[in-house]
mmCIF file of C-alpha atoms and ligand atoms in Angstrom:
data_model
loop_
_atom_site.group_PDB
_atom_site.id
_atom_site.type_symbol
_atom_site.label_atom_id
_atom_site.label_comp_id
_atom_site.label_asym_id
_atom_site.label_seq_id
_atom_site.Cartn_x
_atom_site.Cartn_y
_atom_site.Cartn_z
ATOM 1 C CA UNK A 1 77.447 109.616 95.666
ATOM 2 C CA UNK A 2 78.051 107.893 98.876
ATOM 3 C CA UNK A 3 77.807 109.477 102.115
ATOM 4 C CA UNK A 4 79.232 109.243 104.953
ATOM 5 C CA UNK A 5 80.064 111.787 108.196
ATOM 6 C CA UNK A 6 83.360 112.949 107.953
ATOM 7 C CA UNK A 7 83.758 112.716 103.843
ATOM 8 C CA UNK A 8 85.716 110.530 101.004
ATOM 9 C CA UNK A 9 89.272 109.547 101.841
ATOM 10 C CA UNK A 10 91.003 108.389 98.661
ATOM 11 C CA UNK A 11 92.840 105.429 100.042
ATOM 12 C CA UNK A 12 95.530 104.776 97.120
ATOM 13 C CA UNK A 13 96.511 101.373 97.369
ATOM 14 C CA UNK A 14 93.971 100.341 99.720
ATOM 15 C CA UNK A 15 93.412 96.328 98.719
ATOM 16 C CA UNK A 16 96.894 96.173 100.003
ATOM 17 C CA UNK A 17 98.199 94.857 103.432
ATOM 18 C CA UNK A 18 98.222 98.229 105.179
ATOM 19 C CA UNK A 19 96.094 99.752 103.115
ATOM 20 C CA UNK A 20 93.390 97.202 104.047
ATOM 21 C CA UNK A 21 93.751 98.052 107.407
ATOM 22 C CA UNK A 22 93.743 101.558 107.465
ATOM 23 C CA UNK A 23 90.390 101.337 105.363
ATOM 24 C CA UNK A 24 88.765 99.563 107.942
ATOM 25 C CA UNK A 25 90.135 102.027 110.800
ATOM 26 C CA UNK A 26 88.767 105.027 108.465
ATOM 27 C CA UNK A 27 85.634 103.236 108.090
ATOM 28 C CA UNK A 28 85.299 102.751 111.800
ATOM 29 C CA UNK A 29 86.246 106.702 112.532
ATOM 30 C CA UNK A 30 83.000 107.649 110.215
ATOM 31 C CA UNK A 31 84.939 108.235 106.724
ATOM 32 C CA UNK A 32 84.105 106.845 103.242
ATOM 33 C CA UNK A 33 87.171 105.185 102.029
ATOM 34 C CA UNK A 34 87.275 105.298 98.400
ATOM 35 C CA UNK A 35 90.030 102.234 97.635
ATOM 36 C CA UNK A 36 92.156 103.487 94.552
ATOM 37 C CA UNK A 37 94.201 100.518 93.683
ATOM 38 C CA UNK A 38 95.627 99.006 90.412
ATOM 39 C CA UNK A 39 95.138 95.252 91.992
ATOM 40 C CA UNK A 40 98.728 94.251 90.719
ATOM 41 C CA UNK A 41 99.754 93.125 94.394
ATOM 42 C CA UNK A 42 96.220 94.588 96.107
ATOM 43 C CA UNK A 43 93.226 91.813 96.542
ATOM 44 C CA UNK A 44 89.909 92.728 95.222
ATOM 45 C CA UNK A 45 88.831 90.505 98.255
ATOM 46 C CA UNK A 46 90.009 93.762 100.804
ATOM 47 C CA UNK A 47 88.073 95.905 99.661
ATOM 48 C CA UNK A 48 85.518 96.012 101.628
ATOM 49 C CA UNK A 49 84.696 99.305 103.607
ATOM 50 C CA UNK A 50 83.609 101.534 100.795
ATOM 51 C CA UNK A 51 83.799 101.555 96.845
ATOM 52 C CA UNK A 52 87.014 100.254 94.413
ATOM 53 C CA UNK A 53 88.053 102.543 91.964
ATOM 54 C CA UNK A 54 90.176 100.437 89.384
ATOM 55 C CA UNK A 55 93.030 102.552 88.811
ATOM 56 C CA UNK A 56 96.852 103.261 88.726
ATOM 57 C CA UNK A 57 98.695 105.959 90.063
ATOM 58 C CA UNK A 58 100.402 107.021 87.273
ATOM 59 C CA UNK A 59 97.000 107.854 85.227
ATOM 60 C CA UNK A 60 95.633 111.374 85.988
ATOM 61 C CA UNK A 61 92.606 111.156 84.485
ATOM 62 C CA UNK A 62 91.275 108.137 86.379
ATOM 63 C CA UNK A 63 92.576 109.761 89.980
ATOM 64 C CA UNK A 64 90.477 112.601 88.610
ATOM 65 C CA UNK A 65 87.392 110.356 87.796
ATOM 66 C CA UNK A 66 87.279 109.007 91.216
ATOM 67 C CA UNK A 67 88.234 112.041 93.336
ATOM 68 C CA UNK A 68 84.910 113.807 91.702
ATOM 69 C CA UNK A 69 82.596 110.786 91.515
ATOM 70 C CA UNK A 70 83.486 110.106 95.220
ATOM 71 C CA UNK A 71 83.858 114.036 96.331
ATOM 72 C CA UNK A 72 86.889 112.803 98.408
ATOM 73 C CA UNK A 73 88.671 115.389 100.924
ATOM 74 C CA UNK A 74 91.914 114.162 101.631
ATOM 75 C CA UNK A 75 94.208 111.435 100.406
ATOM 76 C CA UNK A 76 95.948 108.411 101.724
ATOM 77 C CA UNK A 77 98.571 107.166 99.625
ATOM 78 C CA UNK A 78 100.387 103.482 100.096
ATOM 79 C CA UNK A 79 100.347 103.143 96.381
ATOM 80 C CA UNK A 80 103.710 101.405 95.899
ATOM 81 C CA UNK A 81 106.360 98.951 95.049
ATOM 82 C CA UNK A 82 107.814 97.420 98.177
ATOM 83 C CA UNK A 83 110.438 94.563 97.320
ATOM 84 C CA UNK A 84 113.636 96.135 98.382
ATOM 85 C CA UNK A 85 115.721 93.213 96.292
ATOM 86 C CA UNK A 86 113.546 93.895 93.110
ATOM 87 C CA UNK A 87 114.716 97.424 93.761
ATOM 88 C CA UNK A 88 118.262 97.166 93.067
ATOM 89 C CA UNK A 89 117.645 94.952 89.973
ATOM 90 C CA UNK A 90 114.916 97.236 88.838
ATOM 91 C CA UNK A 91 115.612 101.262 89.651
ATOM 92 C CA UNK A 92 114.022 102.215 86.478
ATOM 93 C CA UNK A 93 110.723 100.631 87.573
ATOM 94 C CA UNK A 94 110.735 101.829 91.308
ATOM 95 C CA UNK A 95 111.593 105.700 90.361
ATOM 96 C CA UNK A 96 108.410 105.468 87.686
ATOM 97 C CA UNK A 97 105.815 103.763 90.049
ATOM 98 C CA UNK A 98 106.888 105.112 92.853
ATOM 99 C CA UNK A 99 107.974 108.727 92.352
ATOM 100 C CA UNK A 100 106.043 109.588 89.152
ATOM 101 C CA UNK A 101 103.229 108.172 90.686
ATOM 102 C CA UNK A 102 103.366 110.425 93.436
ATOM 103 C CA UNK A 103 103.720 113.464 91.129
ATOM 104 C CA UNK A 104 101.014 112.666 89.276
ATOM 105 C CA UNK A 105 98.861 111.905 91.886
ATOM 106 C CA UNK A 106 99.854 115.178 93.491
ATOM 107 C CA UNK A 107 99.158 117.024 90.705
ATOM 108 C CA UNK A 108 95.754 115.457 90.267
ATOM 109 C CA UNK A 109 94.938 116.740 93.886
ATOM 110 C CA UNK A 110 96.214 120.168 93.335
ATOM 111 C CA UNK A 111 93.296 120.215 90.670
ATOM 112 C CA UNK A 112 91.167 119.356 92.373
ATOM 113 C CA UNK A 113 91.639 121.654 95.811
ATOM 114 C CA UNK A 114 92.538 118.515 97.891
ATOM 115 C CA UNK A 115 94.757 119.469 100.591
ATOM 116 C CA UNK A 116 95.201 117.266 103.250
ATOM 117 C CA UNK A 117 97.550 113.719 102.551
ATOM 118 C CA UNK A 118 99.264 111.319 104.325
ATOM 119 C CA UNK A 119 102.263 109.651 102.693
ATOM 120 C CA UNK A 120 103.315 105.664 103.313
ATOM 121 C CA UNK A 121 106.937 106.197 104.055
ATOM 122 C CA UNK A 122 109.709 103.605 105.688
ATOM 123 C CA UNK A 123 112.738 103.094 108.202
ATOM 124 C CA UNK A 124 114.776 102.812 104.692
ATOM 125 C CA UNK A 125 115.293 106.418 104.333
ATOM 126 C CA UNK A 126 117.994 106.430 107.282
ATOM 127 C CA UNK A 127 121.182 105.706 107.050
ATOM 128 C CA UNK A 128 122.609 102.687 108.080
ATOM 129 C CA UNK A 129 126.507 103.871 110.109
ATOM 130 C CA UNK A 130 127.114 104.618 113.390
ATOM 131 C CA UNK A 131 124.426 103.604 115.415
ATOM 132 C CA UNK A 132 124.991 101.039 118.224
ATOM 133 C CA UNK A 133 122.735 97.866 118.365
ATOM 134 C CA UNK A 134 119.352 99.180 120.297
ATOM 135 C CA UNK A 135 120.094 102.719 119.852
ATOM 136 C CA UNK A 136 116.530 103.749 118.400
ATOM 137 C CA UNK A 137 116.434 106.125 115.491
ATOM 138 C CA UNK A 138 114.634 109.877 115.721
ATOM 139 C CA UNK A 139 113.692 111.729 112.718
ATOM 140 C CA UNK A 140 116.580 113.373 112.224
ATOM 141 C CA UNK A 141 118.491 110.948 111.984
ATOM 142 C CA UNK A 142 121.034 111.314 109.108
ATOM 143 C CA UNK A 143 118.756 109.819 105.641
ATOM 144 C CA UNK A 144 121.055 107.833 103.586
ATOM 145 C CA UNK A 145 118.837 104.954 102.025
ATOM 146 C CA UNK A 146 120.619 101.779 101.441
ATOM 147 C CA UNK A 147 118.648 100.454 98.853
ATOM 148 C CA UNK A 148 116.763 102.199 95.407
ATOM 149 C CA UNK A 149 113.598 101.348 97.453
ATOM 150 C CA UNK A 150 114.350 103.988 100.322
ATOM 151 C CA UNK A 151 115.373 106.320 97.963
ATOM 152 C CA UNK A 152 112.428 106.432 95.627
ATOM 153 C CA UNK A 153 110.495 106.806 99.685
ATOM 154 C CA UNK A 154 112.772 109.519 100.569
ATOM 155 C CA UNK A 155 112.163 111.779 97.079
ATOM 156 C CA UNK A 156 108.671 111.001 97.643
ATOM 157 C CA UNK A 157 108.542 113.064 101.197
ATOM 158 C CA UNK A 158 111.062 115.886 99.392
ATOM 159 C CA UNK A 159 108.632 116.099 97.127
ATOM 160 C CA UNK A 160 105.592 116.199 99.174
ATOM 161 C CA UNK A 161 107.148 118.556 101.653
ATOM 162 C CA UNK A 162 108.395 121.148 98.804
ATOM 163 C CA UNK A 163 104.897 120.701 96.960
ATOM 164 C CA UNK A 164 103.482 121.399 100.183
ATOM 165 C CA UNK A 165 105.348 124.789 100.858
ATOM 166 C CA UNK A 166 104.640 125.715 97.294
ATOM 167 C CA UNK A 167 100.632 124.933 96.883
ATOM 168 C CA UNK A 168 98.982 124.541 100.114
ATOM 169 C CA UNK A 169 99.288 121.150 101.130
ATOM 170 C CA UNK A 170 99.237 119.966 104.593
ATOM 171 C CA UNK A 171 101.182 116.185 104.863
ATOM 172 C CA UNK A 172 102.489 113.716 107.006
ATOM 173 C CA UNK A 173 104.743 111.209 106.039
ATOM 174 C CA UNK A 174 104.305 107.905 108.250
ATOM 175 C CA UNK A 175 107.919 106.223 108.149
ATOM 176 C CA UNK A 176 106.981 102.723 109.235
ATOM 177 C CA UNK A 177 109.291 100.404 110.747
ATOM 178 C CA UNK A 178 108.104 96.174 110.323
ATOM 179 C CA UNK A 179 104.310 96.193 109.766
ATOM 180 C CA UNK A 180 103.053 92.811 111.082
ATOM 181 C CA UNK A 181 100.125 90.784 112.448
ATOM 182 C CA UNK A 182 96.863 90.681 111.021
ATOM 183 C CA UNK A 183 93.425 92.132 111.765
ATOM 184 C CA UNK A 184 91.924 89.731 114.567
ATOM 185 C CA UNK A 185 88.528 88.880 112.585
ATOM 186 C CA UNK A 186 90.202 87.077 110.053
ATOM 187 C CA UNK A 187 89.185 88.756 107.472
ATOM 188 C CA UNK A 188 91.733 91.101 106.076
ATOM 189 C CA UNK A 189 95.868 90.133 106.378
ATOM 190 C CA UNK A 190 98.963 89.964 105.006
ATOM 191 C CA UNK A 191 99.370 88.057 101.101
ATOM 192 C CA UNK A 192 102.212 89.093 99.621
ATOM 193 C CA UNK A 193 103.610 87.256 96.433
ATOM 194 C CA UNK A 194 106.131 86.423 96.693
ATOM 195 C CA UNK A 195 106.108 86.728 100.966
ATOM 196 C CA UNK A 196 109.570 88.111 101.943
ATOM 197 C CA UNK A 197 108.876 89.004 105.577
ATOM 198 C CA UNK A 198 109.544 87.420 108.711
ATOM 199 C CA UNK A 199 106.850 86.240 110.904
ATOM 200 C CA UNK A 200 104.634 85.498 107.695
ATOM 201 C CA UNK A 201 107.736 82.858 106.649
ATOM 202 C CA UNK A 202 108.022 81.559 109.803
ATOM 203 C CA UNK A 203 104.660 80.741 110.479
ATOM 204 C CA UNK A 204 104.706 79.073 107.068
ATOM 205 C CA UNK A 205 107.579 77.045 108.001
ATOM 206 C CA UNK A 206 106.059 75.494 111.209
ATOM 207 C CA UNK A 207 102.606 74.919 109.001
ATOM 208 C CA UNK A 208 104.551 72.780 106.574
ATOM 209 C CA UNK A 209 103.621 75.274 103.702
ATOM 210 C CA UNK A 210 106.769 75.359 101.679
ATOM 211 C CA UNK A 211 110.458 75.191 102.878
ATOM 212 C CA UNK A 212 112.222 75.766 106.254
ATOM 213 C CA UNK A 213 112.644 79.288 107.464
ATOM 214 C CA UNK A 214 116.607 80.709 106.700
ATOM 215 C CA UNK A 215 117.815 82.958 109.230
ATOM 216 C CA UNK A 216 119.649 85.569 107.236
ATOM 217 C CA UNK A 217 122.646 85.724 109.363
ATOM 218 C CA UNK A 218 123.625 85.352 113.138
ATOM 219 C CA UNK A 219 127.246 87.245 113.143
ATOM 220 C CA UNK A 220 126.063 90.392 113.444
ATOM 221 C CA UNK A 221 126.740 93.046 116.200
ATOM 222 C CA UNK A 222 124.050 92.073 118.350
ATOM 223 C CA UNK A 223 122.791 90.072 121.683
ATOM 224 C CA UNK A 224 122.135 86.800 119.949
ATOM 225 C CA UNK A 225 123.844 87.603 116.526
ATOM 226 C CA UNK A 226 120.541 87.776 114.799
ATOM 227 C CA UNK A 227 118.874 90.843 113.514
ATOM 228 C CA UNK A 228 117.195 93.202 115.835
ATOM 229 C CA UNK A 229 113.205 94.755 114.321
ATOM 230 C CA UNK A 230 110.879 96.879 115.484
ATOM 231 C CA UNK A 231 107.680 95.248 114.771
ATOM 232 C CA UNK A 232 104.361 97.021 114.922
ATOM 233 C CA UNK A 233 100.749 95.366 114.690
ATOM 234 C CA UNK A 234 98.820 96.743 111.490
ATOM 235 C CA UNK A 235 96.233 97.696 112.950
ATOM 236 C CA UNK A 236 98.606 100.234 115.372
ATOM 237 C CA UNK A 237 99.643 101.217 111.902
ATOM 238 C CA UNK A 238 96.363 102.067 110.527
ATOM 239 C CA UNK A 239 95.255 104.005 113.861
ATOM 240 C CA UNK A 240 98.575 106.157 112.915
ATOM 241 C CA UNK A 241 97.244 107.253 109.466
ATOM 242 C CA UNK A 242 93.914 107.994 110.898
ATOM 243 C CA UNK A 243 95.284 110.424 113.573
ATOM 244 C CA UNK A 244 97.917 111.689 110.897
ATOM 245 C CA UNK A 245 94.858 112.754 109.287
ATOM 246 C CA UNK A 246 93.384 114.960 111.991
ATOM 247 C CA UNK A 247 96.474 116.215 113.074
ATOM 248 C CA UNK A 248 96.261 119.417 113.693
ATOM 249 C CA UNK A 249 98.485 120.729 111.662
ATOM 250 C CA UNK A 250 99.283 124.385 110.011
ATOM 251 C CA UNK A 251 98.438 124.845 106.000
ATOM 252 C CA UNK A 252 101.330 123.938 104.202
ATOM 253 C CA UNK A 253 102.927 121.766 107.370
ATOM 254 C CA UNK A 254 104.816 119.029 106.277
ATOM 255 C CA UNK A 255 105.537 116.371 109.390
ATOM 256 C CA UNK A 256 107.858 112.922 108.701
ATOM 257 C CA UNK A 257 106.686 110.390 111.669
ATOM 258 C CA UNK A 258 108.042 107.028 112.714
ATOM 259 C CA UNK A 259 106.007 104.522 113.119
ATOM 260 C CA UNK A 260 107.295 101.478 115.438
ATOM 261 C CA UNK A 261 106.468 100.252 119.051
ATOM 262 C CA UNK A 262 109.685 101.403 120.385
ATOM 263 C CA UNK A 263 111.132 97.951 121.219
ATOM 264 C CA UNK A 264 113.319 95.444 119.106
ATOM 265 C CA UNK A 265 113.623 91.782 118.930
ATOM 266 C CA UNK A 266 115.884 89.484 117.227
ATOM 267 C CA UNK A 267 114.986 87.014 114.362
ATOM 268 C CA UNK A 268 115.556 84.335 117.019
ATOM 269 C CA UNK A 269 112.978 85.864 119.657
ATOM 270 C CA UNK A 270 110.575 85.980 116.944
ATOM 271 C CA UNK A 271 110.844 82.074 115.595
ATOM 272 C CA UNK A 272 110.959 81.613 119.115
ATOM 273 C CA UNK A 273 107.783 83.890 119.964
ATOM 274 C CA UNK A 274 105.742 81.526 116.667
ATOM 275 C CA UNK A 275 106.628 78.273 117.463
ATOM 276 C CA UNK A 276 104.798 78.987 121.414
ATOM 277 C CA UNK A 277 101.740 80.682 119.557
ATOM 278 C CA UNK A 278 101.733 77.685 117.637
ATOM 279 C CA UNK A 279 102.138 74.920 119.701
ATOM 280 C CA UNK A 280 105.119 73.249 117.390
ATOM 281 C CA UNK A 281 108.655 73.954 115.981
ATOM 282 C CA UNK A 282 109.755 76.324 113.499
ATOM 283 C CA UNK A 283 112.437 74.301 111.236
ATOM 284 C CA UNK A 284 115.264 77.053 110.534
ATOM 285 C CA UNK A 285 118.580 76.653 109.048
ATOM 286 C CA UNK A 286 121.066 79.917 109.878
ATOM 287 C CA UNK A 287 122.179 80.694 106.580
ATOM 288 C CA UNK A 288 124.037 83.975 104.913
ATOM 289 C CA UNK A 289 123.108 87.204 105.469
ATOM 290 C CA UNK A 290 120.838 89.267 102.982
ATOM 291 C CA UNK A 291 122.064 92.088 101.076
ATOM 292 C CA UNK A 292 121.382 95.417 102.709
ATOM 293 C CA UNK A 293 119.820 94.416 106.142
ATOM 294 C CA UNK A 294 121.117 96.567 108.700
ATOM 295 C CA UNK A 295 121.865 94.768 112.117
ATOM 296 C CA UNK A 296 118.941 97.118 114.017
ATOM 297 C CA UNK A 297 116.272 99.155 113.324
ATOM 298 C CA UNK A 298 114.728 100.637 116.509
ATOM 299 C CA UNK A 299 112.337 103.423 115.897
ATOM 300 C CA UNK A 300 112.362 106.550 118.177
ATOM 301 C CA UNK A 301 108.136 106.700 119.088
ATOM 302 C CA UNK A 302 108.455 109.930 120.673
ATOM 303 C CA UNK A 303 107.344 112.874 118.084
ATOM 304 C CA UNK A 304 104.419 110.043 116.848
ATOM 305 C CA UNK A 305 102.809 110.693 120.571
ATOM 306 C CA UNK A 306 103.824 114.511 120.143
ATOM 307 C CA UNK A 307 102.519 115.446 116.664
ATOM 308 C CA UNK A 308 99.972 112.665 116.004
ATOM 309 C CA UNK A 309 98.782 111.717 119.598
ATOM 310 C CA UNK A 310 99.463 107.929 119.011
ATOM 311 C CA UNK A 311 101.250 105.313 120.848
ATOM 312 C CA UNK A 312 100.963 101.608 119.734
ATOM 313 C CA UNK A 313 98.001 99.748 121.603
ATOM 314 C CA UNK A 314 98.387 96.206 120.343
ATOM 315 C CA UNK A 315 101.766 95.969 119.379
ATOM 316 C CA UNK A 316 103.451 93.517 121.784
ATOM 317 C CA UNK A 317 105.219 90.771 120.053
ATOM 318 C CA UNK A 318 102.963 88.278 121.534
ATOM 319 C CA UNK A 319 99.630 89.939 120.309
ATOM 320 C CA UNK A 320 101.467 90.470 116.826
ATOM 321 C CA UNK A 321 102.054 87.030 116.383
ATOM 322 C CA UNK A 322 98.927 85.464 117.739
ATOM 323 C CA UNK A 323 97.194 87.352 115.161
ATOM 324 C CA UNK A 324 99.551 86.726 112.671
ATOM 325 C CA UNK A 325 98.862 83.006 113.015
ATOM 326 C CA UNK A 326 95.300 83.307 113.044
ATOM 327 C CA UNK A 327 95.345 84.809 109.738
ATOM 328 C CA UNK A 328 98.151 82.746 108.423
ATOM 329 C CA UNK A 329 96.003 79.523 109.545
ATOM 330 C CA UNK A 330 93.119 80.721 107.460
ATOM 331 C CA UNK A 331 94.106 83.281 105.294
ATOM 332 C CA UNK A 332 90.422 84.582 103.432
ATOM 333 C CA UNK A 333 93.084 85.059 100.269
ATOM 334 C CA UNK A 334 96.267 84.564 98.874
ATOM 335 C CA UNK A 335 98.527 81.959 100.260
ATOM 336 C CA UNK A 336 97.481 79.179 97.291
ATOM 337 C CA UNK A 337 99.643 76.575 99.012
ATOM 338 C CA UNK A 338 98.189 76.925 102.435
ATOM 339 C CA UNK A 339 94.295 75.182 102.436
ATOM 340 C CA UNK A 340 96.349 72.181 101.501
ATOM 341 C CA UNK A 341 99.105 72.624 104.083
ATOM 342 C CA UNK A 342 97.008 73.255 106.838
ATOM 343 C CA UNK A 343 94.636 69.423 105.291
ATOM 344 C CA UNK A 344 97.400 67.947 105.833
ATOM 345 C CA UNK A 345 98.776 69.308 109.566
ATOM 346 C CA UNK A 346 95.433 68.152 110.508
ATOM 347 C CA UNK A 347 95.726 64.554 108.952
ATOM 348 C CA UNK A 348 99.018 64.070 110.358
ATOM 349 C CA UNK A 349 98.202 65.199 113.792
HETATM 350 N N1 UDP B 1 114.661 87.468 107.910
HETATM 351 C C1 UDP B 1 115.226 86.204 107.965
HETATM 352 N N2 UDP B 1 114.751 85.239 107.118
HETATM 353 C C2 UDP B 1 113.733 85.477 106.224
HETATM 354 C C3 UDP B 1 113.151 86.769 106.184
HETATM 355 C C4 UDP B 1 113.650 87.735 107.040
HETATM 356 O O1 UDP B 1 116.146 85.958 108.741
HETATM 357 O O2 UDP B 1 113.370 84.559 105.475
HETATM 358 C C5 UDP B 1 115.174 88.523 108.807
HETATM 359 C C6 UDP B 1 115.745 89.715 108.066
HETATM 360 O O3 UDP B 1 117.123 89.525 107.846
HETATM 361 C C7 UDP B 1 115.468 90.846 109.062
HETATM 362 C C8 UDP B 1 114.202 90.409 109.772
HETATM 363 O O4 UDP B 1 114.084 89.008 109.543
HETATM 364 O O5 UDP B 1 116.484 90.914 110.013
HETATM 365 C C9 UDP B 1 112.953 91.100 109.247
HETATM 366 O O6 UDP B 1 112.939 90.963 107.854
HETATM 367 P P1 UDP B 1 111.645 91.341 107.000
HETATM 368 O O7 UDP B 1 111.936 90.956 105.580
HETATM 369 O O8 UDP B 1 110.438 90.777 107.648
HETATM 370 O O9 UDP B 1 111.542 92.914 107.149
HETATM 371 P P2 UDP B 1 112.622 94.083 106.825
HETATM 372 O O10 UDP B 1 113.288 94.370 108.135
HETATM 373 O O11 UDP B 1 113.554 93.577 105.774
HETATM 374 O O12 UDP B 1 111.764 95.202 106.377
#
């Protein structure tokens, strides 16, 4: 069994984006991270601060296997299926993965006396009315998910919390707003397939890897008509999960925490923001909005520095995006397109 000062962490989805991250920021803090992960959207290439354990969260017996072979103490859990349009088309697959897995893998700490967790959570379980562009969103704010996808996240924390009160379990449930940028050494980042997310596309776009960037709407109820985000550097986000760990919180406690850097900026600042870090345009065509997106989400920062002792570090737009182009130039995996892309920037320059 591996060793190391402060004990195992189960890090459930941990060859993931954030996931990746926060293994490397338990790592650093003197914890084993034991990376639990299916690889269906994780990269075996990620893993890299402590052992793999090749399994899903839906299968009790293997969260069982690795919780004794790795004696872990506490449980991080980003385990998950994130595509809020593959949501609405697929409910059925979203309440399984997402819900059930987080029952099951509930149950298989209960077994085993594990009582500490920390939950991945998201903006998407507020409600969308009657908030002005900028206002920024606390806690209890009024939860009315617009999409499957925020409500599997919201049952998820019910869950937690009420299992919680019932058996012991202490929780917090990190409700991130946009995760973005990249770990500066290059070697962990963001690889989604297929890439949905902002700054990732519009980096792309300005690298010549694929098409133009579309701006999904620029009528809405804001400065500059484009959508207004709260986006916090990954590494911010993984600092969050290791001081939601050591909160100190009472037995039982269940806390839900926002995650953000407390300022917004439109899709236009941000293709704006990559095309200086980059030295070169970002082609963009405004096109129709997408389904769902609310005009702002500004996260309310104040109970993280209360309850967890965290403010964001590295999270200005410009230090987001810097690193985000770093990776994005270089990406160590995923991104098949982009060795080629970047050939022939070079040869055309
Ligand atoms: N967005 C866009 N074009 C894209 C992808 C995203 O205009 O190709 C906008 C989207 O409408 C939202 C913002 O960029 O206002 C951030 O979107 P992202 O998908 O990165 O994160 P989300 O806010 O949906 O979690």
């Amino acid at each position: 069994m591996e060793k190391s000062g402060k004990g195992a962490v189960l890090v459930a989805g941990g060859a993931g984006y954030i996931g990746a991250h926060t293994a490397q920021a338990l790592h650093a803090q003197g914890y084993l991270p034991v990376v639990f992960d299916n690889l269906s959207s994780g990269a075996r290439e990620a893993v890299r601060w402590g052992p793999l354990a090749h399994g899903d969260v839906r299968d009790a017996a293997a969260l069982a296997d690795a919780m004794a072979k790795h004696d872990v103490q506490a449980v991080i859990h980003f385990a998950s299926l994130i595509e809020v349009g593959r949501s609405v088309a697929r409910p059925d697959l979203f309440w399984e993965h997402n819900v059930g897995g987080t029952a099951t893998l509930l149950q298989a700490m209960r077994a085993r006396g594990v009582r500490r967790l920390v939950f991945s959570s998201s903006a998407a379980v507020y409600g969308q009315g009657g908030r002005g562009p900028l206002e920024s969103i606390a806690e209890h704010a009024a939860k009315d998910p617009a999409s499957p996808y925020g409500d599997t996240k919201l049952a998820c924390e019910r869950l937690i919390a009420a299992h919680g009160r019932a058996f012991g379990l202490t929780a917090v449930a990190l409700r991130y707003f946009n995760a973005a940028g990249a770990d500066p050494s290059g070697l962990i980042g963001e690889a989604h397939a297929p890439e949905t997310h902002l700054i990732p596309l519009a980096i792309a776009a300005a690298l010549g890897d694929g098409k133009a960037l579309t701006v999904f709407g620029d009528d809405f109820d804001t400065p500059d008509g484009t959508c207004l985000r709260d986006y916090v550097h990954v590494n911010d986000l993984a600092a969050a999960h290791v001081a939601a760990l050591e909160a100190p919180l009472a037995e039982g406690a269940f806390e839900a925490v926002n995650i953000g850097a407390g300022r917004a900026y439109s899709v236009f600042e941000v293709i704006a923001e990559a095309a200086r870090a980059l030295g070169r345009p970002v082609p963009h065509a405004v096109g129709a909005r997408r389904e769902g997106d609310p005009p702002s989400l500004l996260a309310d920062v104040a109970r993280a520095r209360a309850v967890l002792g965290w403010t964001p570090k590295v999270s200005g737009l410009d230090e987001i995006v810097r690193d985000a182009v770093r990776w994005e130039s270089a990406p160590a995996y995923g991104r098949p397109g982009r060795k080629a892309a970047m050939a022939a920037l070079s040869a055309s320059a």
